[in-house]
Tab-separated table of C-alpha atoms and ligand atoms in Angstrom:
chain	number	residue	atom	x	y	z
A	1	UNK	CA	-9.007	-54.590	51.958
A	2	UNK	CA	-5.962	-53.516	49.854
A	3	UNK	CA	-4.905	-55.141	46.561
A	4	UNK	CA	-1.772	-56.379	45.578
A	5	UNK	CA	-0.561	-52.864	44.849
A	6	UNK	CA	-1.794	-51.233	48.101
A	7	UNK	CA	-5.040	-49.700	46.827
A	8	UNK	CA	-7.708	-50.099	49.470
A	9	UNK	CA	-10.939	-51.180	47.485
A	10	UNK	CA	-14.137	-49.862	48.990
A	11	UNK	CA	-16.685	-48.762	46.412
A	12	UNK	CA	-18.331	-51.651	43.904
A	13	UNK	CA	-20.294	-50.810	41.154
A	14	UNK	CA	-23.532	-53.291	41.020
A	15	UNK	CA	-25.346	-53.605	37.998
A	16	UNK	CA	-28.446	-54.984	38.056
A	17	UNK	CA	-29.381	-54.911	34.297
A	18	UNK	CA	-28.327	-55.181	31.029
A	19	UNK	CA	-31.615	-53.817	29.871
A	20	UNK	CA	-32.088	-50.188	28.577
A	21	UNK	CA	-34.930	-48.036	27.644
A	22	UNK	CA	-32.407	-45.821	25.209
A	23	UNK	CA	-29.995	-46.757	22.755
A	24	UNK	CA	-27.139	-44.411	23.059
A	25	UNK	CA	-25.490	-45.021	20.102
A	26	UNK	CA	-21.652	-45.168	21.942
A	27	UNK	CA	-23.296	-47.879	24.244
A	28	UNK	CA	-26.169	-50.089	22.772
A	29	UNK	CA	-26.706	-51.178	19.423
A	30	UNK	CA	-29.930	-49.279	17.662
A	31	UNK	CA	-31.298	-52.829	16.778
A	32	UNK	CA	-31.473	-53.172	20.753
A	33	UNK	CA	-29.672	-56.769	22.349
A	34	UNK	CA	-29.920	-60.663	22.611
A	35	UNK	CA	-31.109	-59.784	26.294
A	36	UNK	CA	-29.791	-62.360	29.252
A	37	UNK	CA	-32.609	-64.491	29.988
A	38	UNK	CA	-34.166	-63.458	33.621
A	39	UNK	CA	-33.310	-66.698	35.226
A	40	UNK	CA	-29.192	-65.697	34.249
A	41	UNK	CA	-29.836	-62.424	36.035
A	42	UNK	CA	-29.209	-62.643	40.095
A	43	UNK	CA	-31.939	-62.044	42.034
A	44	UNK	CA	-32.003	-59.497	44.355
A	45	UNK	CA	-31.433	-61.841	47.462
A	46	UNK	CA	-28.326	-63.311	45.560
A	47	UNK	CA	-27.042	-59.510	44.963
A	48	UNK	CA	-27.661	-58.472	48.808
A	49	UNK	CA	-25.871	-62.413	49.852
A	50	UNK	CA	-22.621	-61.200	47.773
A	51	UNK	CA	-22.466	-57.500	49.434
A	52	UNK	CA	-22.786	-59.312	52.707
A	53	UNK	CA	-20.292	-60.912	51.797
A	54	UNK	CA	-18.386	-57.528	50.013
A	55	UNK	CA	-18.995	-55.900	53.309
A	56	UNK	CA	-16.643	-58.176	55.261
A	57	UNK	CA	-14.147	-57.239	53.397
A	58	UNK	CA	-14.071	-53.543	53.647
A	59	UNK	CA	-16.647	-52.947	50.721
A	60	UNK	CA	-18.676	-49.587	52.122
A	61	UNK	CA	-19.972	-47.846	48.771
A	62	UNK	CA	-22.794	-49.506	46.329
A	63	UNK	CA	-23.539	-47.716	43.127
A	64	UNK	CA	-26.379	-49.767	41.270
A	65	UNK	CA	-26.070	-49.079	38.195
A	66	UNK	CA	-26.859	-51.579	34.453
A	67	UNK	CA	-27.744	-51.285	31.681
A	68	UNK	CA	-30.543	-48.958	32.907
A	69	UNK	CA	-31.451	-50.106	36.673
A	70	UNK	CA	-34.347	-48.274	37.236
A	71	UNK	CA	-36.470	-50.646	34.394
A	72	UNK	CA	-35.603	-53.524	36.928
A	73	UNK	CA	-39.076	-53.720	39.192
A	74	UNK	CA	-38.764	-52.547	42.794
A	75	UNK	CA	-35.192	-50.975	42.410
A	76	UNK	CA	-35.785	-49.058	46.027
A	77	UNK	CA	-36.737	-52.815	47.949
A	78	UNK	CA	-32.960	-53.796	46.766
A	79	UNK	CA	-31.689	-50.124	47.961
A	80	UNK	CA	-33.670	-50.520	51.164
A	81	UNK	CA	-32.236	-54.356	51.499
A	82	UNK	CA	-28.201	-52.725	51.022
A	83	UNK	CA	-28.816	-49.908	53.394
A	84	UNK	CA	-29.798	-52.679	55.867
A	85	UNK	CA	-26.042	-54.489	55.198
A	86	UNK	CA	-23.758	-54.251	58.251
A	87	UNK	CA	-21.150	-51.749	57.288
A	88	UNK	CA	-22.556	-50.207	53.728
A	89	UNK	CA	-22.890	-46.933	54.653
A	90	UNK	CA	-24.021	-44.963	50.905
A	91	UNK	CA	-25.736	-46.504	48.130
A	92	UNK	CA	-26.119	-45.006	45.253
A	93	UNK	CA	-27.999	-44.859	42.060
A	94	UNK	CA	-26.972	-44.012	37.654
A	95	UNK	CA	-29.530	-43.360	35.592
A	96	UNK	CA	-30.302	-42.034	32.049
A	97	UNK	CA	-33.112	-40.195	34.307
A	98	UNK	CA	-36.302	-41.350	32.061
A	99	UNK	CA	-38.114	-43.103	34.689
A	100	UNK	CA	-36.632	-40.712	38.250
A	101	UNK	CA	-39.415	-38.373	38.039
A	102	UNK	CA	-41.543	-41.651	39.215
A	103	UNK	CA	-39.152	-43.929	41.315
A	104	UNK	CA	-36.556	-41.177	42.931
A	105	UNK	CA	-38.984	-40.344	45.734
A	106	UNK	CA	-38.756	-44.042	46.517
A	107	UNK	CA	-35.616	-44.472	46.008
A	108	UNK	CA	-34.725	-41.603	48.600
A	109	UNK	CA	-36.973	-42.627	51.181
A	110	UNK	CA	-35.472	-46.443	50.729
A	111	UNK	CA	-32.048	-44.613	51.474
A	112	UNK	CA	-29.946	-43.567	48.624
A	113	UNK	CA	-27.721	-40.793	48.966
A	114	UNK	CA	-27.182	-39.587	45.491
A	115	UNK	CA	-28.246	-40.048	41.823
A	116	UNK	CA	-26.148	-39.650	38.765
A	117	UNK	CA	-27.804	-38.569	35.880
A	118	UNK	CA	-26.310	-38.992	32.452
A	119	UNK	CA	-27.238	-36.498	29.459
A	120	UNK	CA	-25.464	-35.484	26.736
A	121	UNK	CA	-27.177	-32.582	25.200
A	122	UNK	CA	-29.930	-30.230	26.191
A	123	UNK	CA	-31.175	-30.045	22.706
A	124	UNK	CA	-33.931	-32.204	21.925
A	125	UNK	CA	-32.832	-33.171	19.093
A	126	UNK	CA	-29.261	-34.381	19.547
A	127	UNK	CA	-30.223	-35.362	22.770
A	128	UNK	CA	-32.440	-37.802	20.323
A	129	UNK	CA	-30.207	-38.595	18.256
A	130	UNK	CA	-27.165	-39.523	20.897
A	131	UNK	CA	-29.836	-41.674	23.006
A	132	UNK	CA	-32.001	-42.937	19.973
A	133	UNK	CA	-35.053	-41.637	22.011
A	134	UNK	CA	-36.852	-38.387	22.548
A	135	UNK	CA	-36.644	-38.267	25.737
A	136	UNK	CA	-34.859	-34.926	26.893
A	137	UNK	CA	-38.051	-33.575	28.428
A	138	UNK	CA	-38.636	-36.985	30.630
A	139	UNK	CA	-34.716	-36.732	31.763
A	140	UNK	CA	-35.107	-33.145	32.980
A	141	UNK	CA	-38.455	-33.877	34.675
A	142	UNK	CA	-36.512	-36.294	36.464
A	143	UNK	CA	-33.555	-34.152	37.217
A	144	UNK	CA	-36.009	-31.733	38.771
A	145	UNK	CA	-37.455	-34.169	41.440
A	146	UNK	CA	-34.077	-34.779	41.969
A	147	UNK	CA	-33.046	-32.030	43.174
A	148	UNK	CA	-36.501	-31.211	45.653
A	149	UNK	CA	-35.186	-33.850	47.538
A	150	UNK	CA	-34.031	-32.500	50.405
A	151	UNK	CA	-30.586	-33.751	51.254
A	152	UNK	CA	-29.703	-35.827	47.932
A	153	UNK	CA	-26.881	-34.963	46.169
A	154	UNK	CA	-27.574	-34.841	42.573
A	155	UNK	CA	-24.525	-34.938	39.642
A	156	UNK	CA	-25.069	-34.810	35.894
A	157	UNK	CA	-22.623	-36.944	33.465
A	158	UNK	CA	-22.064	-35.902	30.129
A	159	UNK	CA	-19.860	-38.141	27.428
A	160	UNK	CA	-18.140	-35.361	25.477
A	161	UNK	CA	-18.262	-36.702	21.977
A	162	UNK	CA	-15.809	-35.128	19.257
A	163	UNK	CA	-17.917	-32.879	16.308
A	164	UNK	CA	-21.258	-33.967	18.081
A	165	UNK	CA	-21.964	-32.258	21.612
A	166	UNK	CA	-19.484	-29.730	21.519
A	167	UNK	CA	-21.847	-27.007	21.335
A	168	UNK	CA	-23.522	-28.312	24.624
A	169	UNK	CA	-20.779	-28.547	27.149
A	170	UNK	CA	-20.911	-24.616	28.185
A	171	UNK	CA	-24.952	-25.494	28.050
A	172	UNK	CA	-24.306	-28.473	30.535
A	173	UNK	CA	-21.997	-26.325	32.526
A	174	UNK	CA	-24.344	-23.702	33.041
A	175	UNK	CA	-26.593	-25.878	35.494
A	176	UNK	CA	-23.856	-26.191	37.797
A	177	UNK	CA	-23.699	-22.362	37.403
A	178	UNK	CA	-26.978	-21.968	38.617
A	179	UNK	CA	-27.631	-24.691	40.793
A	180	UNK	CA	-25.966	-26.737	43.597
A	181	UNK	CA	-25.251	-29.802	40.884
A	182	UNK	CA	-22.249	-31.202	39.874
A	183	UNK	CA	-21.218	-31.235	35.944
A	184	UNK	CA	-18.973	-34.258	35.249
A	185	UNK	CA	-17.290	-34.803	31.941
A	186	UNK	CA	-16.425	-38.569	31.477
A	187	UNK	CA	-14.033	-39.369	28.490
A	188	UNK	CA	-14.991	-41.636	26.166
A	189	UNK	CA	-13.117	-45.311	26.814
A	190	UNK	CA	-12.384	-47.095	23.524
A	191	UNK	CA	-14.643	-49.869	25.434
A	192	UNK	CA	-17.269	-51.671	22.607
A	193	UNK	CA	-19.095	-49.396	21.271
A	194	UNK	CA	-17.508	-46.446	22.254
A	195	UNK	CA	-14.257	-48.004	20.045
A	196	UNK	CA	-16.463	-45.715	17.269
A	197	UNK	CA	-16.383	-42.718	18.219
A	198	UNK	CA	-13.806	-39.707	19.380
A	199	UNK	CA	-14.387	-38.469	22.200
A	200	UNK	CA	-12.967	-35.302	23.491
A	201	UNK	CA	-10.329	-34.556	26.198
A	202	UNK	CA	-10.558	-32.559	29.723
A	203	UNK	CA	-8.193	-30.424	27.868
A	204	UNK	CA	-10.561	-29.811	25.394
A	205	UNK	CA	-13.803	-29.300	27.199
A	206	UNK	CA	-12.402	-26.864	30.207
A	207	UNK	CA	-10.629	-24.828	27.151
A	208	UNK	CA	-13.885	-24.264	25.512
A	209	UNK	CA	-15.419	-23.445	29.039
A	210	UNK	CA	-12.813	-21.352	30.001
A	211	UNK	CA	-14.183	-19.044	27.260
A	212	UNK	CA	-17.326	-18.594	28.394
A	213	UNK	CA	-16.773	-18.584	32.260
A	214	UNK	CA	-13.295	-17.402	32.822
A	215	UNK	CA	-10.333	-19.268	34.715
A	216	UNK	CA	-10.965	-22.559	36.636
A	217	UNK	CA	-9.386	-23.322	40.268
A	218	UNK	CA	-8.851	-26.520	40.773
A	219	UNK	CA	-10.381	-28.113	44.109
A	220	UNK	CA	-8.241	-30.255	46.471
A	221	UNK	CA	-10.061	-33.113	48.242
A	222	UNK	CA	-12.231	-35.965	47.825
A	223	UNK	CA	-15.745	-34.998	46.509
A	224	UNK	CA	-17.550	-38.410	45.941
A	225	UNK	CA	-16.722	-42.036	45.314
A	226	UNK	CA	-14.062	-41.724	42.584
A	227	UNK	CA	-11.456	-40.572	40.349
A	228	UNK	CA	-13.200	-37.182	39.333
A	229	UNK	CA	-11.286	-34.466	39.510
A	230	UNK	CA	-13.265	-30.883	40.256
A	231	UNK	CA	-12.774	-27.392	39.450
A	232	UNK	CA	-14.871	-24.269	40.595
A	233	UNK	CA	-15.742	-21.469	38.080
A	234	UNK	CA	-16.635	-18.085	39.440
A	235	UNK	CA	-19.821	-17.398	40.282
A	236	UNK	CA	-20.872	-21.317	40.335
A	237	UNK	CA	-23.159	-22.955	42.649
A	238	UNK	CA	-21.968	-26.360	41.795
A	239	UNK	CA	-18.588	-28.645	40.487
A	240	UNK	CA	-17.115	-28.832	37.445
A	241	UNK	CA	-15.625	-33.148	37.305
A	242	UNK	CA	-13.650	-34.581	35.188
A	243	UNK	CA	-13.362	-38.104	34.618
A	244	UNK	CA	-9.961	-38.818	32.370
A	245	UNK	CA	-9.544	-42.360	32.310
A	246	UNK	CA	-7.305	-41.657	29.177
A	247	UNK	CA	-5.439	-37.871	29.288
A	248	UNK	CA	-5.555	-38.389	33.284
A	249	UNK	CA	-4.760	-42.469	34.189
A	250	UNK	CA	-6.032	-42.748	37.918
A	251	UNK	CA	-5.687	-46.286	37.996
A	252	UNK	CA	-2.904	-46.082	41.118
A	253	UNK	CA	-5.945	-44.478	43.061
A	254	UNK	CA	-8.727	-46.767	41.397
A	255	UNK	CA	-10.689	-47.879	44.612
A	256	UNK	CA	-13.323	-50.084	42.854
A	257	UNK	CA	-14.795	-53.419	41.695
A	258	UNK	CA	-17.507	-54.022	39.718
A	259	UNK	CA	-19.895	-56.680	38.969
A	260	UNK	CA	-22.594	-57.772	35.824
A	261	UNK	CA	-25.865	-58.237	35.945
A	262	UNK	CA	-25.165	-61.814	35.627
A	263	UNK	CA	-23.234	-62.210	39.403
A	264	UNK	CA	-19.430	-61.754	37.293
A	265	UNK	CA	-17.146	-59.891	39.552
A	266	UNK	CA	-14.613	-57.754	37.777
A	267	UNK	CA	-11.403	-55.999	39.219
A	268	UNK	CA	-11.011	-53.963	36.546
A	269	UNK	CA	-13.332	-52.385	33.747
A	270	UNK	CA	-10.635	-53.448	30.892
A	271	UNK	CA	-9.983	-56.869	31.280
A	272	UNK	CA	-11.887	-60.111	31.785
A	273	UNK	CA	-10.930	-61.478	34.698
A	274	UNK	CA	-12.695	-62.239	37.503
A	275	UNK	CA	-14.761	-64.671	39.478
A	276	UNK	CA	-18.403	-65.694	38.252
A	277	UNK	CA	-20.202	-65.400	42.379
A	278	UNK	CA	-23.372	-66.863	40.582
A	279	UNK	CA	-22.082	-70.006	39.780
A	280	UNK	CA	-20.655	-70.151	43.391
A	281	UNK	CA	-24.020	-69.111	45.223
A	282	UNK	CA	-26.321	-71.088	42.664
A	283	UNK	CA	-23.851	-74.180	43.632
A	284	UNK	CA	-24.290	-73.452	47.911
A	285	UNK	CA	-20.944	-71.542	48.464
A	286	UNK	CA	-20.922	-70.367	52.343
A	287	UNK	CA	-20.445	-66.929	53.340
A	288	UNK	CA	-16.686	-68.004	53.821
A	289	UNK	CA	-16.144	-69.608	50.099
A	290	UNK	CA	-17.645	-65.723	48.773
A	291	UNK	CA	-15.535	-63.612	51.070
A	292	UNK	CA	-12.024	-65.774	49.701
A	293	UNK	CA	-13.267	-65.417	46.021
A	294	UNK	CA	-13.819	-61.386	46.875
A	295	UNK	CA	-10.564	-61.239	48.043
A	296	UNK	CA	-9.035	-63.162	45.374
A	297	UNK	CA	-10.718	-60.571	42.893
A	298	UNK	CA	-9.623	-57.427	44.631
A	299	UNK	CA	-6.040	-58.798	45.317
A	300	UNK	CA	-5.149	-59.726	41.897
A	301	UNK	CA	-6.811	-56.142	40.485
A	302	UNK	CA	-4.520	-55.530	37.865
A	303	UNK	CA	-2.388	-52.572	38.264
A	304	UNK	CA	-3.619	-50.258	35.340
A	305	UNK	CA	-5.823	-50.442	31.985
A	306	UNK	CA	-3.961	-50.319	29.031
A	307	UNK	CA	-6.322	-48.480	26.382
A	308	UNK	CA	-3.724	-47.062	24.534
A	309	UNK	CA	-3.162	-50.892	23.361
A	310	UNK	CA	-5.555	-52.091	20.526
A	311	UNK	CA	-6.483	-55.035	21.709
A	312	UNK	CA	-5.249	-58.474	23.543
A	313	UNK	CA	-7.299	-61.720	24.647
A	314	UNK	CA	-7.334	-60.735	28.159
A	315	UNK	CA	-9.412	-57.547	27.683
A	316	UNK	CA	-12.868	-57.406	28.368
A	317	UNK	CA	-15.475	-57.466	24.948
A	318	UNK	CA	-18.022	-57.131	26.021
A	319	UNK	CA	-20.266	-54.384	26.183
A	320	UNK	CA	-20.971	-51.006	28.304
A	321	UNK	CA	-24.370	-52.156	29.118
A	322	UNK	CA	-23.467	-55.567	29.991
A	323	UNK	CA	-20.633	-54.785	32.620
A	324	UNK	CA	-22.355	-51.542	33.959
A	325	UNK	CA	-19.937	-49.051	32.969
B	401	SAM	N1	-28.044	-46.325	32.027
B	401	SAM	C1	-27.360	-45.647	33.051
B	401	SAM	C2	-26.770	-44.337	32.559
B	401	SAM	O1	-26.773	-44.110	31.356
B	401	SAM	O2	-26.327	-43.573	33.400
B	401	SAM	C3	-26.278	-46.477	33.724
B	401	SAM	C4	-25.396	-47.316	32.859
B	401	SAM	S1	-24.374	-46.432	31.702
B	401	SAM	C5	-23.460	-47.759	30.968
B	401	SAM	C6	-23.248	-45.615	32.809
B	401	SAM	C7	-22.442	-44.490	32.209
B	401	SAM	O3	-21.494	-45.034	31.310
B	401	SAM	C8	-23.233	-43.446	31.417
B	401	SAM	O4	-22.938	-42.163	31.931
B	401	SAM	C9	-22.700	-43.574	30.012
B	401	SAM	O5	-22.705	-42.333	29.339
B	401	SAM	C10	-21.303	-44.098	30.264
B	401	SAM	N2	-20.688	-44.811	29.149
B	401	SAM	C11	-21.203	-45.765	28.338
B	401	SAM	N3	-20.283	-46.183	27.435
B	401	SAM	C12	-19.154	-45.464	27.690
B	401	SAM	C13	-17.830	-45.439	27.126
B	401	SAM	N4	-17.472	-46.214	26.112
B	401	SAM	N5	-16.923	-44.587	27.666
B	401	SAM	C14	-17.242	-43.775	28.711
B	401	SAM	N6	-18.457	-43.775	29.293
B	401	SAM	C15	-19.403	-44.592	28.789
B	402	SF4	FE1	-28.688	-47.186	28.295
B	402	SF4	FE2	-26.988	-45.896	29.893
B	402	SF4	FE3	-26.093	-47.305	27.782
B	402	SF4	FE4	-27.437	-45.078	27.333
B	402	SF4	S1	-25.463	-45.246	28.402
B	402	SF4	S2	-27.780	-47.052	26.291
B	402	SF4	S3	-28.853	-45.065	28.984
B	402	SF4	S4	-27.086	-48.127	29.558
C-alpha cells in the first residue's frame, strides 16, 4: 500500500534479536546490554502471524535482521516459514558473518535469496578493535560459503568511520573488483551510539577510490531492496553502493517499515512512533485488527528524518541493536 505521501511500502526489515556476538563500538556498548527477557521477544509463530498479516497489505520483501539474527536458534525454520507466506516473494538475511560459514547452507536451502555481510576492515586488528572481537578470519570464512552458493547474491556493508577505516575502503573495494559482490558504503546515522563518532561521506569514500581505480559511472536502475545508489569501476566484477541517508536524503523513495525484536512496528528508523503488534497478538487481535494497525503504521510514515536536528521527544532512543538498523 502507499503512505500518506504516495510511497508504496513493500520491504520490512524484521529483527529478530537484540542479541549480538560483537560489540561494534558505534552500535553496542563494550559492557554488552540489559538483554530483553525471552518471553518479551516474539516467537517465531507471532513474527510469521504479523507478515501474514504484512502480506495483505502489499508487504513482498523480509530482511531478518537484529541485533545479530543468526545467534537466534533455527533462524532457517523462520526463513522456511516466510517463504511459505502468500505473496513474500525474497527474504533476506544481515549478518556480522561470524556464525554463516555454519548456518548459510541452511539458510539457502530454507530459501533466502541474499545475505548482507557487514565488515569494516580487513585488518585483523581494527577489524578487532571496531567489532570488540577477533573475529575477521570467522567473517571471511563465512563470506566464502557465501559466495559457493550457487545463485545467492552476496553484498558486503562497510560503516566508513572518519580517521579509523579510511585506509580500508580501497581494500573493501577491491573484492568487488575481483569478485561478483557488491561493496556498499552506509553513512554513519547520528542514531545512539553512532551519535559518537564521524563518519565519512559518499563524497569522501568514492574520492579516495577514485584514486586508486579511476572514474566511476554511475548505474541507473534498481539493484536490490533500497535506497543504495551504485557505481561501476572499470575492470570490476561487482557494485560499488552507497547508502547516504545524510549527504543523499532518500526518504521521498523510502519503501520500508521496520519492526523490533520485541513485535514494535516502526515507520520510520528516526522516530518513535508506531504500533506495539505484540501487545495486540498476545491480547487475541484477528487477522483484520493487524492488517488496520499495519496500515495505520505505513500511512502515517512520516515524510522524512530530520538528523540534521539534535534532538526532539518524538525521535527514537533507542539503540541500533534494539530496532535492527
Ligand atoms: N548484526 C547484523 C550486522 O551487523 O549486519 C545486523 C544488525 S546491524 C544493527 C545492521 C547494520 O547496521 C550493520 O551493517 C551496521 O554496521 C549498521 N549500523 C549500526 N549502527 C549504525 C549507525 N549508527 N549508522 C549506520 N549504520 C549502522
Ligand atoms: Fe552486532 Fe551488528 Fe551491532 Fe555489530 S552492528 S554490534 S554485529 S548488531
Amino acid at each position: 500500500m502507499k503512505d500518506q505521501y504516495g510511497r508504496q511500502i513493500n520491504y520490512m526489515r524484521v529483527s529478530v534479536t537484540d542479541r549480538c556476538n560483537l560489540r561494534c563500538i558505534y552500535c553496542m556498548p563494550e559492557e554488552g546490554i540489559k538483554q530483553v527477557s525471552h518471553q518479551d521477544i516474539l516467537t517465531y509463530d507471532e513474527i510469521v502471524q504479523i507478515v501474514n498479516a504484512a502480506a495483505a497489505v502489499g508487504i513482498t520483501r523480509i530482511k531478518l535482521t537484529g541485533g545479530e539474527p543468526l545467534v537466534r536458534k533455527n533462524l532457517a525454520g523462520l526463513v522456511e516459514a516466510l517463504r511459505a507466506v502468500p505473496g513474500i516473494e525474497e527474504v533476506t538475511v544481515t549478518t556480522n558473518g561470524i556464525l554463516l560459514k555454519e548456518q548459510i547452507g541452511k539458510l539457502a536451502k530454507a530459501g533466502i535469496s541474499a545475505v548482507n555481510i557487514s565488515v569494516d576492515s580487513l585488518d585483523p586488528d581494527m577489524y578487532a578493535s571496531i567489532a570488540r572481537k577477533d573475529a575477521l578470519a570467522a567473517v571471511l570464512e563465512g563470506m566464502e560459503a557465501a559466495v559457493s552458493c550457487p545463485g545467492l547474491k552476496v553484498k558486503i556493508n562497510c560503516v566508513p568511520l572518519k580517521g579509523l577505516n579510511e585506509e580500508e575502503w580501497v581494500r573493501l573495494a577491491q573484492i568487488a573488483r575481483e569478485r561478483p559482490i557488491d561493496v556498499r558504503f552506509i553513512e554513519m546515522m547520528p542514531m545512539g551510539l553512532g551519535r559518537d563518532f564521524q563518519g565519512s561521506s559518499q563524497k569522501e569514500v568514492l574520492e579516495r577510490l577514485r584514486e586508486t581505480f579511476g572514474p566511476e559511472q554511475y548505474l541507473d536502475g534498481n539493484f536490490g531492496n533500497g535506497p543504495a545508489t551504485y557505481v561501476h569501476f572499470n575492470g570490476f566484477a561487482g557494485k560499488i553502493g552507497f547508502i547516504s541517508a545524510l549527504s543523499h536524503k532518500f526518504c521521498s523513495e523510502c519503501n520500508r517499515i521496520r519492526m523490533t525484536a520485541e513485535g514494535f512496528l516502526k515507520p520510520c528508523l528516526q522516530y518513535a512512533s508506531g504500533e506495539d503488534l505484540r501487545e495486540m497478538i498476545r491480547n487475541g487481535a484477528s487477522e483484520e485488527e493487524l492488517i488496520r494497525a499495519i496500515n495505520r503504521t505505513i500511512y502515517y510514515k512520516p515524510a522524512c528524518h530530520h538528523f540534521e536536528v539534535d534532538d526532539s521527544a518524538e525521535f527514537e532512543h533507542k539503540k541500533m541493536f534494539r530496532i535492527g538498523g
